[in-house]
Amino acid sequence: MRNVKLRQQIGPRLLEERNRLGLTQQGLAEAVGCARLSIINYESGCSSPAAETLAAMESVGIDVRFVLTGMRDTPSGIDRERFRVAFEEIQRQAKVKREKLSTNSSLDLAWRLYDALGAIERTQWRA
Protein backbone atom coordinates (compact mmCIF):
# COMPACT_ATOMS: atom_id res chain seq x y z
CA MET A 1 0.00 0.00 0.00
CA ARG A 2 1.46 3.33 -1.04
CA ASN A 3 -0.62 5.53 1.26
CA VAL A 4 1.64 5.86 4.32
CA LYS A 5 -0.96 7.82 6.30
CA LEU A 6 -3.54 5.07 5.83
CA ARG A 7 -1.04 2.38 6.87
CA GLN A 8 -0.27 4.37 9.99
CA GLN A 9 -3.99 4.52 10.81
CA ILE A 10 -4.53 0.80 10.18
CA GLY A 11 -1.68 -0.25 12.48
CA PRO A 12 -3.03 1.14 15.79
CA ARG A 13 -6.54 -0.05 14.99
CA LEU A 14 -5.26 -3.57 14.34
CA LEU A 15 -3.37 -3.43 17.63
CA GLU A 16 -6.57 -2.30 19.38
CA GLU A 17 -8.50 -5.21 17.88
CA ARG A 18 -5.80 -7.73 18.78
CA ASN A 19 -5.81 -6.47 22.37
CA ARG A 20 -9.62 -6.52 22.47
CA LEU A 21 -9.50 -10.21 21.62
CA GLY A 22 -6.72 -10.86 24.13
CA LEU A 23 -4.32 -12.15 21.48
CA THR A 24 -0.56 -11.81 21.42
CA GLN A 25 1.20 -10.93 18.19
CA GLN A 26 2.33 -14.54 17.96
CA GLY A 27 -1.18 -15.80 18.70
CA LEU A 28 -2.71 -13.67 15.96
CA ALA A 29 0.04 -14.63 13.54
CA GLU A 30 -0.58 -18.33 14.16
CA ALA A 31 -4.36 -17.89 13.91
CA VAL A 32 -4.16 -16.20 10.49
CA GLY A 33 -1.19 -18.17 9.12
CA CYS A 34 1.46 -15.48 8.85
CA ALA A 35 4.72 -14.60 10.57
CA ARG A 36 4.83 -12.63 13.83
CA LEU A 37 7.05 -10.11 12.04
CA SER A 38 4.18 -9.45 9.62
CA ILE A 39 1.89 -8.57 12.54
CA ILE A 40 4.61 -6.29 13.95
CA ASN A 41 4.94 -4.57 10.57
CA TYR A 42 1.16 -4.17 10.22
CA GLU A 43 0.76 -2.69 13.69
CA SER A 44 3.71 -0.32 13.28
CA GLY A 45 2.41 0.94 9.93
CA CYS A 46 5.39 -0.38 7.95
CA SER A 47 3.13 -2.52 5.80
CA SER A 48 -0.52 -3.43 5.48
CA PRO A 49 -2.23 -6.82 5.38
CA ALA A 50 -3.33 -8.33 2.07
CA ALA A 51 -6.97 -9.16 1.42
CA GLU A 52 -6.37 -12.85 2.22
CA THR A 53 -4.83 -11.91 5.57
CA LEU A 54 -7.72 -9.57 6.37
CA ALA A 55 -10.19 -12.37 5.60
CA ALA A 56 -8.29 -14.70 7.93
CA MET A 57 -8.26 -11.99 10.62
CA GLU A 58 -12.00 -11.58 10.31
CA SER A 59 -12.47 -15.31 10.84
CA VAL A 60 -10.78 -15.06 14.25
CA GLY A 61 -12.90 -12.10 15.34
CA ILE A 62 -10.99 -9.03 14.15
CA ASP A 63 -13.40 -6.27 13.13
CA VAL A 64 -11.84 -5.68 9.71
CA ARG A 65 -14.17 -2.81 8.92
CA PHE A 66 -12.87 -1.02 12.02
CA VAL A 67 -9.25 -1.80 11.13
CA LEU A 68 -9.65 -0.33 7.64
CA THR A 69 -12.04 2.57 8.28
CA GLY A 70 -12.10 3.27 12.01
CA MET A 71 -15.85 2.55 12.08
CA ARG A 72 -17.22 -0.39 14.03
CA ASP A 73 -19.56 -2.91 12.47
CA THR A 74 -23.18 -1.97 12.90
CA PRO A 75 -25.17 -4.05 15.37
CA SER A 76 -27.59 -5.29 12.71
CA GLY A 77 -25.88 -8.68 12.63
CA ILE A 78 -26.00 -9.21 16.39
CA ASP A 79 -27.40 -12.48 17.69
CA ARG A 80 -29.70 -11.04 20.35
CA GLU A 81 -30.01 -14.31 22.24
CA ARG A 82 -26.24 -14.78 22.46
CA PHE A 83 -25.84 -11.17 23.65
CA ARG A 84 -28.62 -11.65 26.23
CA VAL A 85 -26.85 -14.75 27.57
CA ALA A 86 -23.54 -12.86 27.74
CA PHE A 87 -25.11 -9.86 29.50
CA GLU A 88 -26.95 -12.03 32.03
CA GLU A 89 -23.74 -13.92 32.79
CA ILE A 90 -21.90 -10.65 33.47
CA GLN A 91 -24.72 -9.55 35.78
CA ARG A 92 -24.68 -12.94 37.56
CA GLN A 93 -20.90 -12.86 38.06
CA ALA A 94 -21.03 -9.31 39.41
CA LYS A 95 -23.74 -10.30 41.87
CA VAL A 96 -21.82 -13.40 43.04
CA LYS A 97 -18.67 -11.32 43.54
CA ARG A 98 -20.69 -8.45 45.03
CA GLU A 99 -19.26 -6.00 42.53
CA LYS A 100 -21.01 -2.88 41.37
CA LEU A 101 -20.60 -2.41 37.61
CA SER A 102 -21.65 0.63 35.69
CA THR A 103 -23.93 0.07 32.74
CA ASN A 104 -21.06 0.85 30.37
CA SER A 105 -18.76 -1.63 32.12
CA SER A 106 -21.45 -4.31 32.03
CA LEU A 107 -22.10 -3.72 28.34
CA ASP A 108 -18.38 -3.71 27.52
CA LEU A 109 -17.81 -6.99 29.37
CA ALA A 110 -20.92 -8.52 27.81
CA TRP A 111 -19.72 -7.50 24.35
CA ARG A 112 -16.35 -9.16 25.00
CA LEU A 113 -18.07 -12.32 26.22
CA TYR A 114 -20.37 -12.17 23.19
CA ASP A 115 -17.29 -12.06 20.91
CA ALA A 116 -15.70 -14.97 22.77
CA LEU A 117 -18.88 -17.04 22.46
CA GLY A 118 -18.98 -16.26 18.76
CA ALA A 119 -15.36 -17.40 18.35
CA ILE A 120 -16.19 -20.66 20.15
CA GLU A 121 -19.21 -21.18 17.89
CA ARG A 122 -17.10 -20.56 14.77
CA THR A 123 -14.48 -23.03 16.00
CA GLN A 124 -17.12 -25.68 16.70
CA TRP A 125 -18.72 -25.05 13.30
CA ARG A 126 -15.41 -25.71 11.52
CA ALA A 127 -14.72 -28.91 13.43
PDB file of C-alpha atoms in Angstrom:
ATOM      1  CA  MET A   1       0.000   0.000   0.000  1.00  0.00           C
ATOM      2  CA  ARG A   2       1.459   3.329  -1.035  1.00  0.00           C
ATOM      3  CA  ASN A   3      -0.618   5.525   1.259  1.00  0.00           C
ATOM      4  CA  VAL A   4       1.642   5.856   4.319  1.00  0.00           C
ATOM      5  CA  LYS A   5      -0.963   7.820   6.297  1.00  0.00           C
ATOM      6  CA  LEU A   6      -3.545   5.069   5.827  1.00  0.00           C
ATOM      7  CA  ARG A   7      -1.039   2.377   6.867  1.00  0.00           C
ATOM      8  CA  GLN A   8      -0.272   4.369   9.993  1.00  0.00           C
ATOM      9  CA  GLN A   9      -3.995   4.518  10.812  1.00  0.00           C
ATOM     10  CA  ILE A  10      -4.532   0.802  10.180  1.00  0.00           C
ATOM     11  CA  GLY A  11      -1.684  -0.246  12.485  1.00  0.00           C
ATOM     12  CA  PRO A  12      -3.028   1.140  15.786  1.00  0.00           C
ATOM     13  CA  ARG A  13      -6.542  -0.050  14.993  1.00  0.00           C
ATOM     14  CA  LEU A  14      -5.256  -3.566  14.336  1.00  0.00           C
ATOM     15  CA  LEU A  15      -3.374  -3.425  17.632  1.00  0.00           C
ATOM     16  CA  GLU A  16      -6.573  -2.304  19.383  1.00  0.00           C
ATOM     17  CA  GLU A  17      -8.505  -5.207  17.875  1.00  0.00           C
ATOM     18  CA  ARG A  18      -5.801  -7.734  18.777  1.00  0.00           C
ATOM     19  CA  ASN A  19      -5.806  -6.471  22.369  1.00  0.00           C
ATOM     20  CA  ARG A  20      -9.623  -6.521  22.473  1.00  0.00           C
ATOM     21  CA  LEU A  21      -9.498 -10.206  21.624  1.00  0.00           C
ATOM     22  CA  GLY A  22      -6.725 -10.864  24.126  1.00  0.00           C
ATOM     23  CA  LEU A  23      -4.325 -12.148  21.479  1.00  0.00           C
ATOM     24  CA  THR A  24      -0.562 -11.808  21.420  1.00  0.00           C
ATOM     25  CA  GLN A  25       1.197 -10.927  18.189  1.00  0.00           C
ATOM     26  CA  GLN A  26       2.330 -14.544  17.961  1.00  0.00           C
ATOM     27  CA  GLY A  27      -1.179 -15.803  18.699  1.00  0.00           C
ATOM     28  CA  LEU A  28      -2.711 -13.672  15.960  1.00  0.00           C
ATOM     29  CA  ALA A  29       0.037 -14.632  13.537  1.00  0.00           C
ATOM     30  CA  GLU A  30      -0.583 -18.334  14.159  1.00  0.00           C
ATOM     31  CA  ALA A  31      -4.361 -17.892  13.906  1.00  0.00           C
ATOM     32  CA  VAL A  32      -4.155 -16.199  10.494  1.00  0.00           C
ATOM     33  CA  GLY A  33      -1.188 -18.170   9.125  1.00  0.00           C
ATOM     34  CA  CYS A  34       1.458 -15.484   8.854  1.00  0.00           C
ATOM     35  CA  ALA A  35       4.724 -14.600  10.571  1.00  0.00           C
ATOM     36  CA  ARG A  36       4.830 -12.628  13.831  1.00  0.00           C
ATOM     37  CA  LEU A  37       7.052 -10.112  12.038  1.00  0.00           C
ATOM     38  CA  SER A  38       4.178  -9.450   9.620  1.00  0.00           C
ATOM     39  CA  ILE A  39       1.886  -8.565  12.537  1.00  0.00           C
ATOM     40  CA  ILE A  40       4.609  -6.295  13.953  1.00  0.00           C
ATOM     41  CA  ASN A  41       4.936  -4.568  10.570  1.00  0.00           C
ATOM     42  CA  TYR A  42       1.158  -4.167  10.218  1.00  0.00           C
ATOM     43  CA  GLU A  43       0.761  -2.692  13.692  1.00  0.00           C
ATOM     44  CA  SER A  44       3.706  -0.320  13.275  1.00  0.00           C
ATOM     45  CA  GLY A  45       2.405   0.938   9.930  1.00  0.00           C
ATOM     46  CA  CYS A  46       5.394  -0.376   7.954  1.00  0.00           C
ATOM     47  CA  SER A  47       3.129  -2.518   5.799  1.00  0.00           C
ATOM     48  CA  SER A  48      -0.520  -3.426   5.483  1.00  0.00           C
ATOM     49  CA  PRO A  49      -2.225  -6.824   5.376  1.00  0.00           C
ATOM     50  CA  ALA A  50      -3.333  -8.333   2.067  1.00  0.00           C
ATOM     51  CA  ALA A  51      -6.972  -9.159   1.422  1.00  0.00           C
ATOM     52  CA  GLU A  52      -6.369 -12.849   2.216  1.00  0.00           C
ATOM     53  CA  THR A  53      -4.828 -11.913   5.568  1.00  0.00           C
ATOM     54  CA  LEU A  54      -7.719  -9.570   6.369  1.00  0.00           C
ATOM     55  CA  ALA A  55     -10.187 -12.370   5.598  1.00  0.00           C
ATOM     56  CA  ALA A  56      -8.295 -14.699   7.931  1.00  0.00           C
ATOM     57  CA  MET A  57      -8.260 -11.995  10.619  1.00  0.00           C
ATOM     58  CA  GLU A  58     -12.005 -11.576  10.306  1.00  0.00           C
ATOM     59  CA  SER A  59     -12.474 -15.307  10.842  1.00  0.00           C
ATOM     60  CA  VAL A  60     -10.778 -15.059  14.247  1.00  0.00           C
ATOM     61  CA  GLY A  61     -12.899 -12.101  15.342  1.00  0.00           C
ATOM     62  CA  ILE A  62     -10.989  -9.032  14.154  1.00  0.00           C
ATOM     63  CA  ASP A  63     -13.403  -6.266  13.130  1.00  0.00           C
ATOM     64  CA  VAL A  64     -11.836  -5.682   9.706  1.00  0.00           C
ATOM     65  CA  ARG A  65     -14.173  -2.808   8.917  1.00  0.00           C
ATOM     66  CA  PHE A  66     -12.874  -1.015  12.018  1.00  0.00           C
ATOM     67  CA  VAL A  67      -9.251  -1.802  11.127  1.00  0.00           C
ATOM     68  CA  LEU A  68      -9.652  -0.327   7.643  1.00  0.00           C
ATOM     69  CA  THR A  69     -12.039   2.569   8.281  1.00  0.00           C
ATOM     70  CA  GLY A  70     -12.095   3.267  12.007  1.00  0.00           C
ATOM     71  CA  MET A  71     -15.846   2.553  12.076  1.00  0.00           C
ATOM     72  CA  ARG A  72     -17.219  -0.387  14.032  1.00  0.00           C
ATOM     73  CA  ASP A  73     -19.562  -2.907  12.474  1.00  0.00           C
ATOM     74  CA  THR A  74     -23.175  -1.971  12.904  1.00  0.00           C
ATOM     75  CA  PRO A  75     -25.167  -4.050  15.366  1.00  0.00           C
ATOM     76  CA  SER A  76     -27.593  -5.288  12.711  1.00  0.00           C
ATOM     77  CA  GLY A  77     -25.882  -8.677  12.635  1.00  0.00           C
ATOM     78  CA  ILE A  78     -25.999  -9.214  16.392  1.00  0.00           C
ATOM     79  CA  ASP A  79     -27.401 -12.483  17.687  1.00  0.00           C
ATOM     80  CA  ARG A  80     -29.701 -11.040  20.347  1.00  0.00           C
ATOM     81  CA  GLU A  81     -30.011 -14.313  22.242  1.00  0.00           C
ATOM     82  CA  ARG A  82     -26.242 -14.776  22.464  1.00  0.00           C
ATOM     83  CA  PHE A  83     -25.839 -11.174  23.650  1.00  0.00           C
ATOM     84  CA  ARG A  84     -28.618 -11.646  26.226  1.00  0.00           C
ATOM     85  CA  VAL A  85     -26.848 -14.751  27.575  1.00  0.00           C
ATOM     86  CA  ALA A  86     -23.544 -12.863  27.742  1.00  0.00           C
ATOM     87  CA  PHE A  87     -25.107  -9.856  29.502  1.00  0.00           C
ATOM     88  CA  GLU A  88     -26.947 -12.028  32.030  1.00  0.00           C
ATOM     89  CA  GLU A  89     -23.739 -13.923  32.792  1.00  0.00           C
ATOM     90  CA  ILE A  90     -21.901 -10.649  33.468  1.00  0.00           C
ATOM     91  CA  GLN A  91     -24.716  -9.554  35.784  1.00  0.00           C
ATOM     92  CA  ARG A  92     -24.680 -12.937  37.562  1.00  0.00           C
ATOM     93  CA  GLN A  93     -20.899 -12.865  38.064  1.00  0.00           C
ATOM     94  CA  ALA A  94     -21.026  -9.312  39.407  1.00  0.00           C
ATOM     95  CA  LYS A  95     -23.736 -10.299  41.873  1.00  0.00           C
ATOM     96  CA  VAL A  96     -21.815 -13.396  43.035  1.00  0.00           C
ATOM     97  CA  LYS A  97     -18.668 -11.315  43.537  1.00  0.00           C
ATOM     98  CA  ARG A  98     -20.687  -8.452  45.031  1.00  0.00           C
ATOM     99  CA  GLU A  99     -19.257  -6.003  42.526  1.00  0.00           C
ATOM    100  CA  LYS A 100     -21.006  -2.876  41.369  1.00  0.00           C
ATOM    101  CA  LEU A 101     -20.597  -2.415  37.614  1.00  0.00           C
ATOM    102  CA  SER A 102     -21.648   0.629  35.695  1.00  0.00           C
ATOM    103  CA  THR A 103     -23.931   0.071  32.741  1.00  0.00           C
ATOM    104  CA  ASN A 104     -21.056   0.850  30.374  1.00  0.00           C
ATOM    105  CA  SER A 105     -18.756  -1.632  32.119  1.00  0.00           C
ATOM    106  CA  SER A 106     -21.447  -4.307  32.031  1.00  0.00           C
ATOM    107  CA  LEU A 107     -22.101  -3.719  28.344  1.00  0.00           C
ATOM    108  CA  ASP A 108     -18.381  -3.714  27.518  1.00  0.00           C
ATOM    109  CA  LEU A 109     -17.810  -6.985  29.374  1.00  0.00           C
ATOM    110  CA  ALA A 110     -20.923  -8.515  27.810  1.00  0.00           C
ATOM    111  CA  TRP A 111     -19.724  -7.499  24.352  1.00  0.00           C
ATOM    112  CA  ARG A 112     -16.345  -9.164  24.996  1.00  0.00           C
ATOM    113  CA  LEU A 113     -18.067 -12.320  26.216  1.00  0.00           C
ATOM    114  CA  TYR A 114     -20.369 -12.175  23.186  1.00  0.00           C
ATOM    115  CA  ASP A 115     -17.287 -12.063  20.914  1.00  0.00           C
ATOM    116  CA  ALA A 116     -15.703 -14.971  22.767  1.00  0.00           C
ATOM    117  CA  LEU A 117     -18.877 -17.041  22.463  1.00  0.00           C
ATOM    118  CA  GLY A 118     -18.977 -16.263  18.757  1.00  0.00           C
ATOM    119  CA  ALA A 119     -15.362 -17.403  18.352  1.00  0.00           C
ATOM    120  CA  ILE A 120     -16.189 -20.660  20.149  1.00  0.00           C
ATOM    121  CA  GLU A 121     -19.211 -21.181  17.891  1.00  0.00           C
ATOM    122  CA  ARG A 122     -17.099 -20.558  14.770  1.00  0.00           C
ATOM    123  CA  THR A 123     -14.484 -23.031  16.001  1.00  0.00           C
ATOM    124  CA  GLN A 124     -17.122 -25.677  16.703  1.00  0.00           C
ATOM    125  CA  TRP A 125     -18.722 -25.045  13.297  1.00  0.00           C
ATOM    126  CA  ARG A 126     -15.409 -25.710  11.518  1.00  0.00           C
ATOM    127  CA  ALA A 127     -14.717 -28.912  13.435  1.00  0.00           C
TER     128      ALA A 127
END
